[in-house]
PDB file of N, CA and C in Angstrom:
ATOM      1  N   MET I1427      58.012  -0.721 101.835  1.00 78.00           N
ATOM      2  CA  MET I1427      57.282  -1.671 102.664  1.00 78.00           C
ATOM      3  C   MET I1427      57.152  -1.107 104.074  1.00 78.00           C
ATOM      4  N   PRO I1428      55.995  -1.273 104.667  1.00 85.00           N
ATOM      5  CA  PRO I1428      55.788  -0.763 106.021  1.00 85.00           C
ATOM      6  C   PRO I1428      56.463  -1.638 107.077  1.00 85.00           C
ATOM      7  N   ILE I1429      56.733  -1.005 108.190  1.00 88.00           N
ATOM      8  CA  ILE I1429      57.284  -1.712 109.347  1.00 88.00           C
ATOM      9  C   ILE I1429      56.149  -1.872 110.347  1.00 88.00           C
ATOM     10  N   TYR I1430      55.870  -3.124 110.735  1.00 91.00           N
ATOM     11  CA  TYR I1430      54.801  -3.410 111.691  1.00 91.00           C
ATOM     12  C   TYR I1430      55.407  -3.797 113.026  1.00 91.00           C
ATOM     13  N   GLU I1431      54.795  -3.323 114.098  1.00 93.00           N
ATOM     14  CA  GLU I1431      55.232  -3.658 115.450  1.00 93.00           C
ATOM     15  C   GLU I1431      54.311  -4.729 116.019  1.00 93.00           C
ATOM     16  N   TYR I1432      54.911  -5.681 116.712  1.00 95.00           N
ATOM     17  CA  TYR I1432      54.160  -6.754 117.350  1.00 95.00           C
ATOM     18  C   TYR I1432      54.557  -6.831 118.821  1.00 95.00           C
ATOM     19  N   ARG I1433      53.598  -7.259 119.647  1.00 96.00           N
ATOM     20  CA  ARG I1433      53.858  -7.472 121.079  1.00 96.00           C
ATOM     21  C   ARG I1433      53.159  -8.750 121.509  1.00 96.00           C
ATOM     22  N   CYS I1434      53.871  -9.541 122.316  1.00 96.00           N
ATOM     23  CA  CYS I1434      53.307 -10.777 122.843  1.00 96.00           C
ATOM     24  C   CYS I1434      52.472 -10.466 124.081  1.00 96.00           C
ATOM     25  N   GLY I1435      51.261 -10.985 124.114  1.00 94.00           N
ATOM     26  CA  GLY I1435      50.382 -10.791 125.263  1.00 94.00           C
ATOM     27  C   GLY I1435      50.786 -11.647 126.454  1.00 94.00           C
ATOM     28  N   SER I1436      51.573 -12.694 126.224  1.00 94.00           N
ATOM     29  CA  SER I1436      51.992 -13.586 127.311  1.00 94.00           C
ATOM     30  C   SER I1436      53.270 -13.099 127.993  1.00 94.00           C
ATOM     31  N   CYS I1437      54.332 -12.891 127.214  1.00 95.00           N
ATOM     32  CA  CYS I1437      55.628 -12.552 127.818  1.00 95.00           C
ATOM     33  C   CYS I1437      56.007 -11.079 127.670  1.00 95.00           C
ATOM     34  N   GLY I1438      55.286 -10.314 126.823  1.00 94.00           N
ATOM     35  CA  GLY I1438      55.571  -8.893 126.648  1.00 94.00           C
ATOM     36  C   GLY I1438      56.679  -8.600 125.645  1.00 94.00           C
ATOM     37  N   PHE I1439      57.173  -9.606 124.939  1.00 96.00           N
ATOM     38  CA  PHE I1439      58.225  -9.436 123.944  1.00 96.00           C
ATOM     39  C   PHE I1439      57.713  -8.563 122.800  1.00 96.00           C
ATOM     40  N   GLU I1440      58.532  -7.593 122.359  1.00 95.00           N
ATOM     41  CA  GLU I1440      58.162  -6.709 121.250  1.00 95.00           C
ATOM     42  C   GLU I1440      59.197  -6.813 120.145  1.00 95.00           C
ATOM     43  N   LYS I1441      58.708  -6.771 118.886  1.00 94.00           N
ATOM     44  CA  LYS I1441      59.605  -6.834 117.744  1.00 94.00           C
ATOM     45  C   LYS I1441      58.947  -6.152 116.557  1.00 94.00           C
ATOM     46  N   GLU I1442      59.786  -5.554 115.687  1.00 93.00           N
ATOM     47  CA  GLU I1442      59.312  -4.923 114.465  1.00 93.00           C
ATOM     48  C   GLU I1442      59.637  -5.819 113.279  1.00 93.00           C
ATOM     49  N   TYR I1443      58.706  -5.887 112.329  1.00 93.00           N
ATOM     50  CA  TYR I1443      58.886  -6.690 111.124  1.00 93.00           C
ATOM     51  C   TYR I1443      58.634  -5.825 109.898  1.00 93.00           C
ATOM     52  N   LEU I1444      59.520  -5.945 108.911  1.00 92.00           N
ATOM     53  CA  LEU I1444      59.352  -5.286 107.638  1.00 92.00           C
ATOM     54  C   LEU I1444      58.569  -6.238 106.751  1.00 92.00           C
ATOM     55  N   GLN I1445      57.297  -5.879 106.471  1.00 91.00           N
ATOM     56  CA  GLN I1445      56.404  -6.773 105.745  1.00 91.00           C
ATOM     57  C   GLN I1445      55.673  -6.029 104.643  1.00 91.00           C
ATOM     58  N   LYS I1446      55.273  -6.780 103.634  1.00 91.00           N
ATOM     59  CA  LYS I1446      54.381  -6.229 102.616  1.00 91.00           C
ATOM     60  C   LYS I1446      52.989  -6.109 103.217  1.00 91.00           C
ATOM     61  N   VAL I1447      52.183  -5.253 102.654  1.00 88.00           N
ATOM     62  CA  VAL I1447      50.811  -5.094 103.126  1.00 88.00           C
ATOM     63  C   VAL I1447      50.040  -6.400 102.930  1.00 88.00           C
ATOM     64  N   SER I1448      50.363  -7.117 101.874  1.00 92.00           N
ATOM     65  CA  SER I1448      49.653  -8.363 101.567  1.00 92.00           C
ATOM     66  C   SER I1448      50.158  -9.566 102.369  1.00 92.00           C
ATOM     67  N   ASP I1449      51.269  -9.428 103.105  1.00 93.00           N
ATOM     68  CA  ASP I1449      51.791 -10.545 103.906  1.00 93.00           C
ATOM     69  C   ASP I1449      50.868 -10.858 105.083  1.00 93.00           C
ATOM     70  N   ALA I1450      50.834 -12.128 105.430  1.00 93.00           N
ATOM     71  CA  ALA I1450      50.049 -12.561 106.595  1.00 93.00           C
ATOM     72  C   ALA I1450      50.734 -12.080 107.874  1.00 93.00           C
ATOM     73  N   PRO I1451      49.961 -11.710 108.896  1.00 92.00           N
ATOM     74  CA  PRO I1451      50.576 -11.262 110.151  1.00 92.00           C
ATOM     75  C   PRO I1451      51.326 -12.403 110.840  1.00 92.00           C
ATOM     76  N   VAL I1452      52.350 -12.032 111.592  1.00 93.00           N
ATOM     77  CA  VAL I1452      53.117 -13.021 112.355  1.00 93.00           C
ATOM     78  C   VAL I1452      52.217 -13.508 113.477  1.00 93.00           C
ATOM     79  N   ALA I1453      52.074 -14.826 113.611  1.00 91.00           N
ATOM     80  CA  ALA I1453      51.118 -15.378 114.568  1.00 91.00           C
ATOM     81  C   ALA I1453      51.762 -15.813 115.881  1.00 91.00           C
ATOM     82  N   ALA I1454      52.951 -16.388 115.825  1.00 95.00           N
ATOM     83  CA  ALA I1454      53.573 -16.950 117.028  1.00 95.00           C
ATOM     84  C   ALA I1454      54.704 -16.055 117.516  1.00 95.00           C
ATOM     85  N   CYS I1455      54.795 -15.920 118.832  1.00 95.00           N
ATOM     86  CA  CYS I1455      55.862 -15.135 119.464  1.00 95.00           C
ATOM     87  C   CYS I1455      57.192 -15.883 119.287  1.00 95.00           C
ATOM     88  N   PRO I1456      58.227 -15.177 118.766  1.00 94.00           N
ATOM     89  CA  PRO I1456      59.513 -15.856 118.599  1.00 94.00           C
ATOM     90  C   PRO I1456      60.225 -16.127 119.925  1.00 94.00           C
ATOM     91  N   ALA I1457      59.860 -15.443 120.999  1.00 94.00           N
ATOM     92  CA  ALA I1457      60.525 -15.628 122.290  1.00 94.00           C
ATOM     93  C   ALA I1457      59.940 -16.797 123.071  1.00 94.00           C
ATOM     94  N   CYS I1458      58.594 -16.859 123.157  1.00 95.00           N
ATOM     95  CA  CYS I1458      57.985 -17.900 123.994  1.00 95.00           C
ATOM     96  C   CYS I1458      57.139 -18.898 123.209  1.00 95.00           C
ATOM     97  N   GLY I1459      56.857 -18.601 121.929  1.00 93.00           N
ATOM     98  CA  GLY I1459      56.071 -19.504 121.096  1.00 93.00           C
ATOM     99  C   GLY I1459      54.568 -19.379 121.281  1.00 93.00           C
ATOM    100  N   SER I1460      54.123 -18.426 122.058  1.00 93.00           N
ATOM    101  CA  SER I1460      52.697 -18.235 122.316  1.00 93.00           C
ATOM    102  C   SER I1460      51.994 -17.696 121.071  1.00 93.00           C
ATOM    103  N   ASP I1461      50.707 -17.988 120.969  1.00 94.00           N
ATOM    104  CA  ASP I1461      49.900 -17.468 119.862  1.00 94.00           C
ATOM    105  C   ASP I1461      49.327 -16.082 120.168  1.00 94.00           C
ATOM    106  N   ALA I1462      49.728 -15.478 121.262  1.00 93.00           N
ATOM    107  CA  ALA I1462      49.219 -14.162 121.671  1.00 93.00           C
ATOM    108  C   ALA I1462      50.100 -13.029 121.141  1.00 93.00           C
ATOM    109  N   PHE I1463      50.704 -13.211 119.972  1.00 95.00           N
ATOM    110  CA  PHE I1463      51.571 -12.203 119.346  1.00 95.00           C
ATOM    111  C   PHE I1463      50.698 -11.316 118.470  1.00 95.00           C
ATOM    112  N   ASN I1464      50.447 -10.086 118.904  1.00 95.00           N
ATOM    113  CA  ASN I1464      49.493  -9.192 118.238  1.00 95.00           C
ATOM    114  C   ASN I1464      50.171  -7.997 117.591  1.00 95.00           C
ATOM    115  N   LYS I1465      49.616  -7.585 116.455  1.00 93.00           N
ATOM    116  CA  LYS I1465      50.113  -6.400 115.752  1.00 93.00           C
ATOM    117  C   LYS I1465      49.645  -5.156 116.508  1.00 93.00           C
ATOM    118  N   LEU I1466      50.563  -4.217 116.709  1.00 92.00           N
ATOM    119  CA  LEU I1466      50.239  -2.981 117.410  1.00 92.00           C
ATOM    120  C   LEU I1466      49.862  -1.901 116.403  1.00 92.00           C
ATOM    121  N   ILE I1467      49.065  -0.959 116.850  1.00 87.00           N
ATOM    122  CA  ILE I1467      48.714   0.197 116.036  1.00 87.00           C
ATOM    123  C   ILE I1467      49.602   1.341 116.501  1.00 87.00           C
ATOM    124  N   SER I1468      50.339   1.918 115.572  1.00 79.00           N
ATOM    125  CA  SER I1468      51.239   3.007 115.936  1.00 79.00           C
ATOM    126  C   SER I1468      51.282   4.029 114.808  1.00 79.00           C
ATOM    127  N   ALA I1469      51.803   5.195 115.130  1.00 75.00           N
ATOM    128  CA  ALA I1469      51.921   6.259 114.133  1.00 75.00           C
ATOM    129  C   ALA I1469      53.036   5.915 113.157  1.00 75.00           C
ATOM    130  N   ALA I1470      52.812   6.250 111.918  1.00 70.00           N
ATOM    131  CA  ALA I1470      53.824   6.000 110.899  1.00 70.00           C
ATOM    132  C   ALA I1470      54.946   7.010 111.040  1.00 70.00           C
ATOM    133  N   GLY I1471      56.156   6.546 110.969  1.00 67.00           N
ATOM    134  CA  GLY I1471      57.304   7.434 111.031  1.00 67.00           C
ATOM    135  C   GLY I1471      57.806   7.715 109.627  1.00 67.00           C
ATOM    136  N   PHE I1472      57.957   8.990 109.287  1.00 67.00           N
ATOM    137  CA  PHE I1472      58.485   9.338 107.972  1.00 67.00           C
ATOM    138  C   PHE I1472      59.281  10.620 108.109  1.00 67.00           C
ATOM    139  N   GLN I1473      60.126  10.839 107.140  1.00 66.00           N
ATOM    140  CA  GLN I1473      60.980  12.006 107.168  1.00 66.00           C
ATOM    141  C   GLN I1473      60.899  12.700 105.815  1.00 66.00           C
ATOM    142  N   LEU I1474      60.675  13.998 105.849  1.00 67.00           N
ATOM    143  CA  LEU I1474      60.625  14.782 104.615  1.00 67.00           C
ATOM    144  C   LEU I1474      62.037  15.233 104.277  1.00 67.00           C
ATOM    145  N   LYS I1475      62.467  14.938 103.048  1.00 67.00           N
ATOM    146  CA  LYS I1475      63.806  15.326 102.619  1.00 67.00           C
ATOM    147  C   LYS I1475      63.705  16.114 101.328  1.00 67.00           C
ATOM    148  N   GLY I1476      64.728  16.892 101.059  1.00 65.00           N
ATOM    149  CA  GLY I1476      64.780  17.620  99.804  1.00 65.00           C
ATOM    150  C   GLY I1476      64.363  19.065  99.961  1.00 65.00           C
ATOM    151  N   SER I1477      64.144  19.708  98.850  1.00 63.00           N
ATOM    152  CA  SER I1477      63.794  21.126  98.866  1.00 63.00           C
ATOM    153  C   SER I1477      62.327  21.296  98.510  1.00 63.00           C
ATOM    154  N   GLY I1478      61.463  20.629  99.233  1.00 62.00           N
ATOM    155  CA  GLY I1478      60.028  20.687  98.978  1.00 62.00           C
ATOM    156  C   GLY I1478      59.400  21.943  99.517  1.00 62.00           C
ATOM    157  N   TRP I1479      58.070  22.014  99.450  1.00 57.00           N
ATOM    158  CA  TRP I1479      57.322  23.205  99.853  1.00 57.00           C
ATOM    159  C   TRP I1479      57.538  23.576 101.303  1.00 57.00           C
ATOM    160  N   TYR I1480      57.751  22.586 102.157  1.00 56.00           N
ATOM    161  CA  TYR I1480      57.872  22.865 103.584  1.00 56.00           C
ATOM    162  C   TYR I1480      59.122  23.661 103.906  1.00 56.00           C
ATOM    163  N   VAL I1481      60.092  23.677 103.013  1.00 53.00           N
ATOM    164  CA  VAL I1481      61.315  24.429 103.237  1.00 53.00           C
ATOM    165  C   VAL I1481      61.239  25.791 102.557  1.00 53.00           C
ATOM    166  N   THR I1482      60.734  25.827 101.342  1.00 53.00           N
ATOM    167  CA  THR I1482      60.829  27.051 100.548  1.00 53.00           C
ATOM    168  C   THR I1482      59.609  27.950 100.592  1.00 53.00           C
ATOM    169  N   ASP I1483      58.420  27.436 100.712  1.00 55.00           N
ATOM    170  CA  ASP I1483      57.228  28.258 100.583  1.00 55.00           C
ATOM    171  C   ASP I1483      57.019  29.255 101.717  1.00 55.00           C
ATOM    172  N   PHE I1484      57.295  28.854 102.921  1.00 58.00           N
ATOM    173  CA  PHE I1484      57.015  29.719 104.048  1.00 58.00           C
ATOM    174  C   PHE I1484      58.288  30.197 104.742  1.00 58.00           C
ATOM    175  N   LYS I1485      59.384  30.097 104.056  1.00 57.00           N
ATOM    176  CA  LYS I1485      60.658  30.501 104.640  1.00 57.00           C
ATOM    177  C   LYS I1485      60.737  32.021 104.679  1.00 57.00           C
ATOM    178  N   ASN I1486      61.263  32.552 105.767  1.00 59.00           N
ATOM    179  CA  ASN I1486      61.403  33.986 105.935  1.00 59.00           C
ATOM    180  C   ASN I1486      62.512  34.476 105.009  1.00 59.00           C
ATOM    181  N   LYS I1487      62.210  35.390 104.121  1.00 59.00           N
ATOM    182  CA  LYS I1487      63.153  35.850 103.095  1.00 59.00           C
ATOM    183  C   LYS I1487      64.240  36.774 103.645  1.00 59.00           C
ATOM    184  N   ASN I1488      64.050  37.390 104.797  1.00 58.00           N
ATOM    185  CA  ASN I1488      65.023  38.364 105.289  1.00 58.00           C
ATOM    186  C   ASN I1488      65.963  37.778 106.346  1.00 58.00           C
ATOM    187  N   GLY I1489      66.323  36.525 106.209  1.00 53.00           N
ATOM    188  CA  GLY I1489      67.335  35.926 107.076  1.00 53.00           C
ATOM    189  C   GLY I1489      66.900  35.706 108.503  1.00 53.00           C
ATOM    190  N   GLY I1490      65.626  35.495 108.733  1.00 53.00           N
ATOM    191  CA  GLY I1490      65.153  35.226 110.085  1.00 53.00           C
ATOM    192  C   GLY I1490      64.786  36.474 110.872  1.00 53.00           C
ATOM    193  N   GLN I1491      65.077  37.642 110.335  1.00 55.00           N
ATOM    194  CA  GLN I1491      64.745  38.884 111.017  1.00 55.00           C
ATOM    195  C   GLN I1491      63.359  39.319 110.566  1.00 55.00           C
ATOM    196  N   SER I1492      62.446  39.432 111.492  1.00 55.00           N
ATOM    197  CA  SER I1492      61.103  39.875 111.132  1.00 55.00           C
ATOM    198  C   SER I1492      60.901  41.311 111.591  1.00 55.00           C
ATOM    199  N   LYS I1493      60.089  42.043 110.840  1.00 56.00           N
ATOM    200  CA  LYS I1493      59.789  43.421 111.204  1.00 56.00           C
ATOM    201  C   LYS I1493      58.868  43.432 112.417  1.00 56.00           C
ATOM    202  N   PRO I1494      59.098  44.321 113.350  1.00 56.00           N
ATOM    203  CA  PRO I1494      58.153  44.433 114.458  1.00 56.00           C
ATOM    204  C   PRO I1494      56.850  45.025 113.944  1.00 56.00           C
ATOM    205  N   LYS I1495      55.749  44.445 114.363  1.00 57.00           N
ATOM    206  CA  LYS I1495      54.447  44.936 113.922  1.00 57.00           C
ATOM    207  C   LYS I1495      54.040  46.124 114.789  1.00 57.00           C
ATOM    208  N   ALA I1496      53.373  47.056 114.170  1.00 54.00           N
ATOM    209  CA  ALA I1496      52.945  48.261 114.869  1.00 54.00           C
ATOM    210  C   ALA I1496      51.782  47.939 115.795  1.00 54.00           C
ATOM    211  N   ASP I1497      51.792  48.530 116.947  1.00 53.00           N
ATOM    212  CA  ASP I1497      50.717  48.375 117.910  1.00 53.00           C
ATOM    213  C   ASP I1497      49.579  49.327 117.513  1.00 53.00           C
ATOM    214  N   ALA I1498      48.354  48.865 117.552  1.00 52.00           N
ATOM    215  CA  ALA I1498      47.203  49.677 117.132  1.00 52.00           C
ATOM    216  C   ALA I1498      47.073  50.935 117.985  1.00 52.00           C
ATOM    217  N   ASP I1499      47.322  50.827 119.310  1.00 55.00           N
ATOM    218  CA  ASP I1499      47.214  51.997 120.179  1.00 55.00           C
ATOM    219  C   ASP I1499      48.276  53.036 119.822  1.00 55.00           C
ATOM    220  N   THR I1500      49.479  52.595 119.510  1.00 54.00           N
ATOM    221  CA  THR I1500      50.554  53.511 119.146  1.00 54.00           C
ATOM    222  C   THR I1500      50.206  54.228 117.854  1.00 54.00           C
ATOM    223  N   CYS I1501      49.669  53.497 116.875  1.00 55.00           N
ATOM    224  CA  CYS I1501      49.301  54.105 115.590  1.00 55.00           C
ATOM    225  C   CYS I1501      48.214  55.157 115.780  1.00 55.00           C
ATOM    226  N   MET I1502      47.232  54.834 116.594  1.00 55.00           N
ATOM    227  CA  MET I1502      46.132  55.778 116.805  1.00 55.00           C
ATOM    228  C   MET I1502      46.643  57.027 117.516  1.00 55.00           C
ATOM    229  N   ALA I1503      47.521  56.845 118.496  1.00 52.00           N
ATOM    230  CA  ALA I1503      48.038  57.998 119.228  1.00 52.00           C
ATOM    231  C   ALA I1503      48.875  58.881 118.315  1.00 52.00           C
ATOM    232  N   LYS I1504      49.689  58.260 117.456  1.00 50.00           N
ATOM    233  CA  LYS I1504      50.536  59.043 116.555  1.00 50.00           C
ATOM    234  C   LYS I1504      49.695  59.768 115.506  1.00 50.00           C
ATOM    235  N   SER I1505      48.651  59.106 114.987  1.00 49.00           N
ATOM    236  CA  SER I1505      47.847  59.750 113.942  1.00 49.00           C
ATOM    237  C   SER I1505      47.005  60.881 114.504  1.00 49.00           C
ATOM    238  N   GLU I1506      46.607  60.810 115.778  1.00 55.00           N
ATOM    239  CA  GLU I1506      45.838  61.889 116.379  1.00 55.00           C
ATOM    240  C   GLU I1506      46.713  63.105 116.638  1.00 55.00           C
ATOM    241  N   SER I1507      47.998  62.861 117.008  1.00 54.00           N
ATOM    242  CA  SER I1507      48.885  63.974 117.321  1.00 54.00           C
ATOM    243  C   SER I1507      49.636  64.475 116.092  1.00 54.00           C
ATOM    244  N   ALA I1508      49.484  63.804 114.943  1.00 51.00           N
ATOM    245  CA  ALA I1508      50.181  64.199 113.726  1.00 51.00           C
ATOM    246  C   ALA I1508      49.510  65.432 113.117  1.00 51.00           C
ATOM    247  N   PRO I1509      50.279  66.231 112.409  1.00 55.00           N
ATOM    248  CA  PRO I1509      49.683  67.384 111.722  1.00 55.00           C
ATOM    249  C   PRO I1509      48.685  66.922 110.668  1.00 55.00           C
ATOM    250  N   ALA I1510      47.809  67.806 110.251  1.00 53.00           N
ATOM    251  CA  ALA I1510      46.721  67.463 109.337  1.00 53.00           C
ATOM    252  C   ALA I1510      47.234  66.911 108.013  1.00 53.00           C
ATOM    253  N   GLY I1511      48.361  67.411 107.517  1.00 52.00           N
ATOM    254  CA  GLY I1511      48.886  66.954 106.242  1.00 52.00           C
ATOM    255  C   GLY I1511      49.581  65.599 106.331  1.00 52.00           C
ATOM    256  N   ASP I1512      49.986  65.172 107.538  1.00 54.00           N
ATOM    257  CA  ASP I1512      50.732  63.915 107.719  1.00 54.00           C
ATOM    258  C   ASP I1512      49.874  62.956 108.528  1.00 54.00           C
ATOM    259  N   SER I1513      48.924  62.275 107.860  1.00 55.00           N
ATOM    260  CA  SER I1513      47.966  61.451 108.582  1.00 55.00           C
ATOM    261  C   SER I1513      48.417  60.003 108.759  1.00 55.00           C
ATOM    262  N   ALA I1514      49.412  59.567 108.019  1.00 60.00           N
ATOM    263  CA  ALA I1514      49.848  58.167 108.104  1.00 60.00           C
ATOM    264  C   ALA I1514      50.797  57.962 109.287  1.00 60.00           C
ATOM    265  N   CYS I1515      50.600  56.906 109.959  1.00 64.00           N
ATOM    266  CA  CYS I1515      51.479  56.523 111.059  1.00 64.00           C
ATOM    267  C   CYS I1515      52.761  55.965 110.457  1.00 64.00           C
ATOM    268  N   PRO I1516      53.948  56.404 110.909  1.00 62.00           N
ATOM    269  CA  PRO I1516      55.196  55.908 110.330  1.00 62.00           C
ATOM    270  C   PRO I1516      55.362  54.388 110.513  1.00 62.00           C
ATOM    271  N   ALA I1517      54.814  53.837 111.570  1.00 63.00           N
ATOM    272  CA  ALA I1517      54.934  52.392 111.803  1.00 63.00           C
ATOM    273  C   ALA I1517      54.020  51.591 110.886  1.00 63.00           C
ATOM    274  N   CYS I1518      52.987  52.247 110.331  1.00 64.00           N
ATOM    275  CA  CYS I1518      52.009  51.543 109.492  1.00 64.00           C
ATOM    276  C   CYS I1518      52.300  51.659 108.010  1.00 64.00           C
ATOM    277  N   THR I1519      53.306  52.392 107.622  1.00 61.00           N
ATOM    278  CA  THR I1519      53.593  52.527 106.199  1.00 61.00           C
ATOM    279  C   THR I1519      54.162  51.232 105.664  1.00 61.00           C
ATOM    280  N   THR I1520      53.895  50.964 104.419  1.00 60.00           N
ATOM    281  CA  THR I1520      54.396  49.738 103.805  1.00 60.00           C
ATOM    282  C   THR I1520      55.584  50.070 102.923  1.00 60.00           C
ATOM    283  N   ASP I1521      56.475  49.124 102.784  1.00 56.00           N
ATOM    284  CA  ASP I1521      57.654  49.300 101.945  1.00 56.00           C
ATOM    285  C   ASP I1521      57.375  48.905 100.530  1.00 56.00           C
TER     286      ASP I1521
END
């Protein structure tokens, strides 16, 4: 069941109610009795639990240590100065 927030337009009293979607909105303010008790629009709060995709799919497999990426300028400089038989940049090789 969703939790709805209400605020009184007269006294400013705020309260949350656990209601079914089909329940009628609360009309009267419990603090002052005014009919200016309005439902607020707010973001839904939820929490993801368990071992779902958000934990396992994009998790870094090497314990949080990432490989430094090779700089394009460094690769070009190394490949230009490398001997003719060794054209691959050591930083650009794949494991």
